[in-house]
Amino acid sequence: VEHAILVPQCRVGIYLALKNLIQPGQKVIMSPYTIVDVSNMVLLAGGRPDYVDVERHSCNISADLVEKRLGADTGAVLITHLHGMAAEADRIRTLCAKHGVPLLEDCAQAFGTREKGRLVGTFGQAGIFSFGMYKNVNTWLGGAILTDDSSLAEKIRSELTAFQASPRPMLRIKLQAGLLSDLLTHPIVFKLFTFWIFRFAFLHNLEFINKKVRIELDASRRSVFPDQYRFSFTGPQARLALRQLETVDKLSQNRIEKGLLYYEGLKDIEELIVPPSRSDFSHTYTYFPIQYRDRDVLIKFLMKHCRDLAAQHYKNNADLEDFREFFQDCPAARAVASELIFLPT
């Protein structure tokens, strides 16, 4: 693409792109199954979340429902390529073009994923990526906006000039957390020590340990854009990202092979919902998500049998009290939020 703009976090990229693409009060069609702060970024950018339900097997926003919801009051469509699986960006782009509505792609979990051979993040007016601690390109914290829209890029760059340089103590804390994570997940340490600590905590409901492995804890609505988000991406972070780009496809292929192994082993268990089998990089299996109606019972059973897995803690934003005014009945997202389990790839 023509422009790649580094931002402090993926969610900040979503905020900046929307702020410069929509008019205040316009609706933003989006999946309700996401981190709460994505809904916050839509609101702080001047938009109104317009939740559209997901598909059960993919957990991605339903293109059929997007088509039905698009209207004169739609300011943008925001799709999320969740768990590394492409979200029908090509079809939704065509729908958006008919209505003259910009398409944004949240690619936080899908760096290197392709749809019809084309990289996600290049279909819409902007693609937003995350380089957070547990992403497949990792700079401790940060992200990027990709776009061919020079006017949009200029506006975003102009806003970023007001952001401050990242304070060294903050990056030092992130670096220390990364080093600790590397240590605790080293195969030898993990097998002999780390796994057993988290297994014991889960089986005995030790919340002070269990909460450390959850992805998203805060379900509150923000009234102002947080000052801690107004920091610049740094040179060392950029160099760290560049060093990893050559290995993305190789590591994705490795995860795809593990994803297909899970699929073959689990596809015939009727009580489970598993993602589709893909080997063409349209699913890079950032995680292998399965769904089971009694999630806690299954996790506890598998933990007792020494299997490493975790519940997904994303919420169905459409059901949250803080976003009640934007309520839409999204039964698939509601079920996914209560049933989804991650298997590691």
Coordinates of C-alpha atoms in Angstrom, one line a residue:
V1 CA 0.0 0.0 0.0
E2 CA 1.0 3.6 -0.3
H3 CA 1.2 4.5 3.4
A4 CA 2.1 2.7 6.6
I5 CA 1.7 4.9 9.7
L6 CA 3.0 3.6 13.0
V7 CA 0.6 4.2 16.0
P8 CA 1.0 3.5 19.7
Q9 CA -1.7 0.7 19.7
C10 CA -4.1 -0.9 17.2
R11 CA -7.1 0.6 19.1
V12 CA -5.6 4.1 18.7
G13 CA -5.3 3.4 15.0
I14 CA -9.0 2.5 14.8
Y15 CA -9.8 5.7 16.6
L16 CA -7.7 7.9 14.3
A17 CA -9.0 6.3 11.1
L18 CA -12.6 6.6 12.1
K19 CA -12.2 10.1 13.4
N20 CA -11.0 11.2 10.0
L21 CA -13.5 9.2 7.9
I22 CA -16.9 9.6 9.5
Q23 CA -19.2 12.5 10.5
P24 CA -20.2 12.9 14.1
G25 CA -23.2 10.8 15.0
Q26 CA -22.9 8.4 12.1
K27 CA -23.2 4.6 12.7
V28 CA -20.3 2.3 12.5
I29 CA -21.3 -1.3 11.6
M30 CA -19.1 -3.6 13.6
S31 CA -19.0 -7.0 15.4
P32 CA -20.1 -7.0 19.0
Y33 CA -17.6 -9.7 19.8
T34 CA -14.4 -7.7 20.4
I35 CA -12.5 -6.0 23.2
V36 CA -14.6 -3.3 24.9
D37 CA -12.1 -0.6 23.9
V38 CA -12.9 -1.0 20.2
S39 CA -16.4 0.1 21.0
N40 CA -14.9 3.0 23.1
M41 CA -12.8 4.1 20.1
V42 CA -15.8 4.2 17.9
L43 CA -17.6 6.4 20.4
L44 CA -14.6 8.7 21.0
A45 CA -14.2 9.1 17.3
G46 CA -17.7 10.5 17.1
G47 CA -19.4 7.3 15.8
R48 CA -22.2 5.1 17.2
P49 CA -21.6 1.4 17.4
D50 CA -24.1 -0.5 15.2
Y51 CA -23.6 -4.1 16.2
V52 CA -24.1 -6.9 13.6
D53 CA -24.0 -10.5 14.7
V54 CA -21.2 -12.9 13.9
E55 CA -21.1 -16.3 12.3
R56 CA -20.8 -19.2 14.8
H57 CA -18.0 -21.2 13.0
S58 CA -15.8 -18.2 12.1
C59 CA -16.7 -15.8 14.9
N60 CA -16.3 -13.1 12.3
I61 CA -19.0 -10.5 11.4
S62 CA -21.7 -11.9 9.1
A63 CA -21.5 -10.4 5.6
D64 CA -25.1 -11.3 5.0
L65 CA -26.2 -9.2 8.0
V66 CA -23.8 -6.4 7.0
E67 CA -25.6 -6.3 3.7
K68 CA -29.0 -6.0 5.4
R69 CA -27.8 -3.3 7.8
L70 CA -26.1 -0.9 5.5
G71 CA -28.1 2.3 5.1
A72 CA -28.0 6.1 4.7
D73 CA -26.9 6.6 8.3
T74 CA -23.9 4.3 8.0
G75 CA -20.6 6.2 8.3
A76 CA -18.3 3.2 8.1
V77 CA -18.0 -0.6 8.3
L78 CA -15.4 -2.0 10.7
I79 CA -14.6 -5.7 10.3
T80 CA -12.3 -7.8 12.5
H81 CA -10.3 -10.7 11.1
L82 CA -10.6 -12.7 14.3
H83 CA -8.2 -15.5 15.4
G84 CA -6.3 -15.1 12.2
M85 CA -9.3 -15.9 9.9
A86 CA -10.1 -13.6 7.0
A87 CA -13.6 -12.0 7.3
E88 CA -15.0 -11.9 3.8
A89 CA -13.3 -8.5 3.2
D90 CA -13.7 -8.7 -0.6
R91 CA -17.4 -9.2 -0.4
I92 CA -18.0 -6.6 2.2
R93 CA -15.8 -4.1 0.3
T94 CA -18.1 -4.6 -2.7
L95 CA -21.1 -3.9 -0.5
C96 CA -19.5 -0.8 1.0
A97 CA -18.7 0.5 -2.4
K98 CA -22.3 0.3 -3.5
H99 CA -23.3 2.5 -0.6
G100 CA -20.2 4.8 -0.8
V101 CA -19.2 3.8 2.8
P102 CA -15.6 3.3 3.8
L103 CA -14.4 -0.1 5.0
L104 CA -11.9 -0.5 7.9
E105 CA -10.2 -3.7 8.7
D106 CA -9.1 -4.6 12.3
C107 CA -6.2 -7.0 11.6
A108 CA -4.9 -7.1 15.2
Q109 CA -4.9 -10.9 15.1
A110 CA -4.3 -11.4 11.4
F111 CA -0.9 -10.1 10.3
G112 CA 0.0 -12.2 7.2
T113 CA -3.5 -13.6 6.7
R114 CA -4.7 -13.6 3.0
E115 CA -8.1 -13.6 1.3
K116 CA -8.1 -14.8 -2.3
G117 CA -4.4 -14.4 -2.3
R118 CA -4.5 -10.8 -1.2
L119 CA -3.2 -9.7 2.3
V120 CA -5.9 -8.6 4.7
G121 CA -5.6 -4.9 5.6
T122 CA -5.4 -3.9 2.0
F123 CA -9.1 -4.3 1.0
G124 CA -10.5 -1.4 2.9
Q125 CA -9.8 2.3 3.1
A126 CA -7.6 1.5 6.0
G127 CA -6.2 -1.7 7.6
I128 CA -5.2 -1.5 11.3
F129 CA -2.7 -3.9 12.8
S130 CA -1.4 -4.6 16.3
F131 CA 2.2 -5.3 17.3
G132 CA 1.3 -6.0 21.0
M133 CA 3.0 -8.4 23.3
Y134 CA 1.3 -11.6 22.1
K135 CA 0.9 -10.8 18.4
N136 CA 2.9 -12.5 15.7
V137 CA 4.8 -9.3 15.0
N138 CA 5.7 -8.1 18.5
T139 CA 7.1 -4.7 19.5
W140 CA 5.9 -4.9 23.1
L141 CA 3.2 -2.3 22.3
G142 CA 2.2 -0.6 19.1
G143 CA 0.5 -0.9 15.8
A144 CA 0.1 0.5 12.3
I145 CA -2.4 1.9 9.9
L146 CA -2.1 0.9 6.2
T147 CA -3.9 2.9 3.6
D148 CA -3.8 4.1 -0.1
D149 CA -5.8 7.2 0.9
S150 CA -3.2 10.0 0.9
S151 CA -5.6 12.5 2.3
L152 CA -6.5 10.2 5.2
A153 CA -2.8 9.5 5.8
E154 CA -2.0 13.2 5.9
K155 CA -4.7 13.9 8.5
I156 CA -3.6 11.0 10.7
R157 CA 0.1 12.0 10.6
S158 CA -0.9 15.5 11.5
E159 CA -2.8 14.3 14.6
L160 CA 0.2 12.1 15.6
T161 CA 2.5 15.2 15.8
A162 CA 0.7 16.1 19.0
F163 CA 1.5 12.7 20.6
Q164 CA 4.4 12.6 23.1
A165 CA 7.5 10.4 22.8
S166 CA 7.0 7.2 24.7
P167 CA 8.4 7.5 28.2
R168 CA 11.3 5.1 28.8
P169 CA 9.9 3.7 32.0
M170 CA 6.8 2.5 30.2
L171 CA 8.8 0.7 27.5
R172 CA 11.1 -0.7 30.2
I173 CA 8.1 -2.2 32.0
K174 CA 6.9 -3.7 28.7
L175 CA 10.4 -5.1 28.0
Q176 CA 10.6 -6.6 31.5
A177 CA 7.1 -8.2 31.0
G178 CA 8.2 -9.6 27.7
L179 CA 11.4 -11.1 29.1
L180 CA 9.4 -12.6 32.0
S181 CA 6.9 -14.1 29.5
D182 CA 9.7 -15.6 27.4
L183 CA 11.1 -17.1 30.5
L184 CA 7.9 -18.5 31.9
T185 CA 6.9 -20.0 28.5
H186 CA 10.3 -21.5 27.6
P187 CA 9.5 -25.1 26.9
I188 CA 11.5 -26.5 29.8
V189 CA 10.3 -23.9 32.4
F190 CA 6.7 -24.2 31.2
K191 CA 6.6 -28.0 31.4
L192 CA 8.3 -28.2 34.8
F193 CA 6.8 -25.1 36.5
T194 CA 4.6 -22.5 34.8
F195 CA 1.9 -24.8 33.6
W196 CA 1.4 -26.5 37.0
I197 CA 1.0 -23.1 38.7
F198 CA -1.7 -22.0 36.4
R199 CA -3.3 -25.4 36.4
F200 CA -3.5 -25.4 40.2
A201 CA -4.9 -21.8 40.2
F202 CA -7.6 -22.7 37.7
L203 CA -8.7 -25.9 39.4
H204 CA -8.8 -24.1 42.8
N205 CA -10.3 -20.8 41.7
L206 CA -7.3 -18.6 42.7
E207 CA -8.5 -15.4 41.1
F208 CA -5.4 -13.4 41.8
I209 CA -3.5 -15.8 39.4
N210 CA -6.3 -16.6 37.0
K211 CA -6.9 -12.9 36.1
K212 CA -3.3 -12.6 34.8
V213 CA -4.1 -14.7 31.7
R214 CA -7.2 -12.9 30.7
I215 CA -7.0 -10.7 27.6
E216 CA -9.6 -8.1 28.5
L217 CA -10.8 -7.2 31.9
D218 CA -12.1 -3.7 31.7
A219 CA -15.7 -3.6 30.5
S220 CA -16.3 0.1 31.2
R221 CA -17.2 2.9 28.8
R222 CA -14.7 5.7 28.4
S223 CA -15.8 9.3 28.3
V224 CA -12.5 10.8 27.1
F225 CA -9.6 9.6 25.0
P226 CA -6.9 8.3 27.5
D227 CA -3.7 10.2 27.9
Q228 CA -1.8 7.0 28.1
Y229 CA -2.7 6.3 24.5
R230 CA -1.1 9.6 23.3
F231 CA 2.4 8.2 22.8
S232 CA 4.6 7.8 19.7
F233 CA 5.9 4.6 18.3
T234 CA 9.7 4.6 18.7
G235 CA 12.6 3.8 16.5
P236 CA 13.8 0.8 18.4
Q237 CA 10.2 -0.7 18.2
A238 CA 10.2 -0.1 14.4
R239 CA 13.6 -1.8 14.0
L240 CA 12.3 -4.7 16.1
A241 CA 9.2 -5.0 13.8
L242 CA 11.3 -5.0 10.6
R243 CA 13.5 -7.8 11.9
Q244 CA 10.4 -10.1 12.3
L245 CA 8.8 -9.5 8.9
E246 CA 10.7 -12.2 7.1
T247 CA 9.6 -14.9 9.5
V248 CA 5.8 -14.1 9.5
D249 CA 4.9 -16.5 6.7
K250 CA 7.1 -19.3 8.0
L251 CA 5.6 -19.1 11.5
S252 CA 2.0 -18.8 10.0
Q253 CA 2.6 -22.0 8.1
N254 CA 3.7 -23.7 11.3
R255 CA 0.5 -22.6 13.0
I256 CA -1.6 -23.6 10.0
E257 CA -0.2 -27.2 10.2
K258 CA -1.1 -27.3 13.9
G259 CA -4.5 -25.9 13.2
L260 CA -5.2 -28.6 10.6
L261 CA -4.0 -31.2 13.1
Y262 CA -6.6 -29.9 15.6
Y263 CA -9.3 -29.8 12.9
E264 CA -8.7 -33.5 11.9
G265 CA -8.8 -34.6 15.5
L266 CA -11.9 -32.6 16.6
K267 CA -14.1 -32.2 13.5
D268 CA -16.3 -35.3 14.2
I269 CA -17.1 -34.4 17.8
E270 CA -20.7 -33.2 17.4
E271 CA -20.7 -31.3 20.7
L272 CA -17.9 -29.0 19.5
I273 CA -18.0 -26.1 17.1
V274 CA -14.6 -25.8 15.4
P275 CA -13.3 -23.3 12.8
P276 CA -13.1 -24.4 9.1
S277 CA -10.1 -26.2 7.7
R278 CA -8.0 -23.8 5.6
S279 CA -4.5 -24.2 4.2
D280 CA -4.3 -21.2 1.8
F281 CA -3.4 -18.6 4.5
S282 CA -7.0 -17.4 4.7
H283 CA -6.8 -18.7 8.3
T284 CA -3.4 -18.5 10.0
Y285 CA -4.7 -19.9 13.3
T286 CA -3.4 -17.3 15.6
Y287 CA -5.4 -19.4 18.0
F288 CA -7.4 -22.5 17.4
P289 CA -10.9 -21.6 18.9
I290 CA -13.4 -24.3 19.8
Q291 CA -16.8 -23.7 21.3
Y292 CA -18.6 -25.9 23.8
R293 CA -21.9 -25.2 25.6
D294 CA -20.5 -25.8 29.1
R295 CA -17.1 -24.2 28.7
D296 CA -15.9 -24.2 32.4
V297 CA -16.7 -27.9 32.8
L298 CA -14.7 -28.8 29.7
I299 CA -11.7 -26.6 30.6
K300 CA -11.7 -28.1 34.1
F301 CA -11.8 -31.6 32.7
L302 CA -9.0 -31.0 30.3
M303 CA -6.9 -29.1 32.9
K304 CA -7.2 -32.1 35.2
H305 CA -5.8 -34.2 32.4
C306 CA -2.9 -31.8 32.0
R307 CA -3.9 -30.0 28.8
D308 CA -3.0 -26.4 28.2
L309 CA -5.9 -24.2 27.1
A310 CA -7.8 -21.1 28.2
A311 CA -11.2 -19.4 27.9
Q312 CA -11.5 -16.4 25.6
H313 CA -12.6 -13.4 27.7
Y314 CA -13.9 -11.1 24.9
K315 CA -17.4 -10.0 25.6
N316 CA -20.5 -9.5 23.5
N317 CA -20.5 -5.7 23.7
A318 CA -24.1 -5.5 22.5
D319 CA -25.2 -7.0 25.9
L320 CA -23.1 -4.8 28.1
E321 CA -24.8 -2.3 30.4
D322 CA -22.5 0.5 29.5
F323 CA -23.5 0.2 25.8
R324 CA -27.2 -0.5 26.4
E325 CA -28.3 2.4 24.2
F326 CA -26.7 0.6 21.2
F327 CA -28.3 -2.8 22.0
Q328 CA -28.8 -5.3 19.2
D329 CA -29.9 -8.8 19.7
C330 CA -26.8 -10.8 18.7
P331 CA -27.5 -14.5 19.7
A332 CA -24.5 -15.9 18.0
A333 CA -22.1 -13.4 19.6
R334 CA -23.7 -14.1 22.9
A335 CA -23.1 -17.8 22.6
V336 CA -19.6 -17.4 21.4
A337 CA -18.8 -15.1 24.3
S338 CA -19.8 -17.8 26.8
E339 CA -18.5 -20.9 24.9
L340 CA -15.2 -20.1 23.2
I341 CA -12.0 -21.8 24.3
F342 CA -8.5 -21.3 22.9
L343 CA -6.2 -24.2 22.1
P344 CA -2.6 -23.0 21.6
T345 CA -0.9 -23.1 18.2

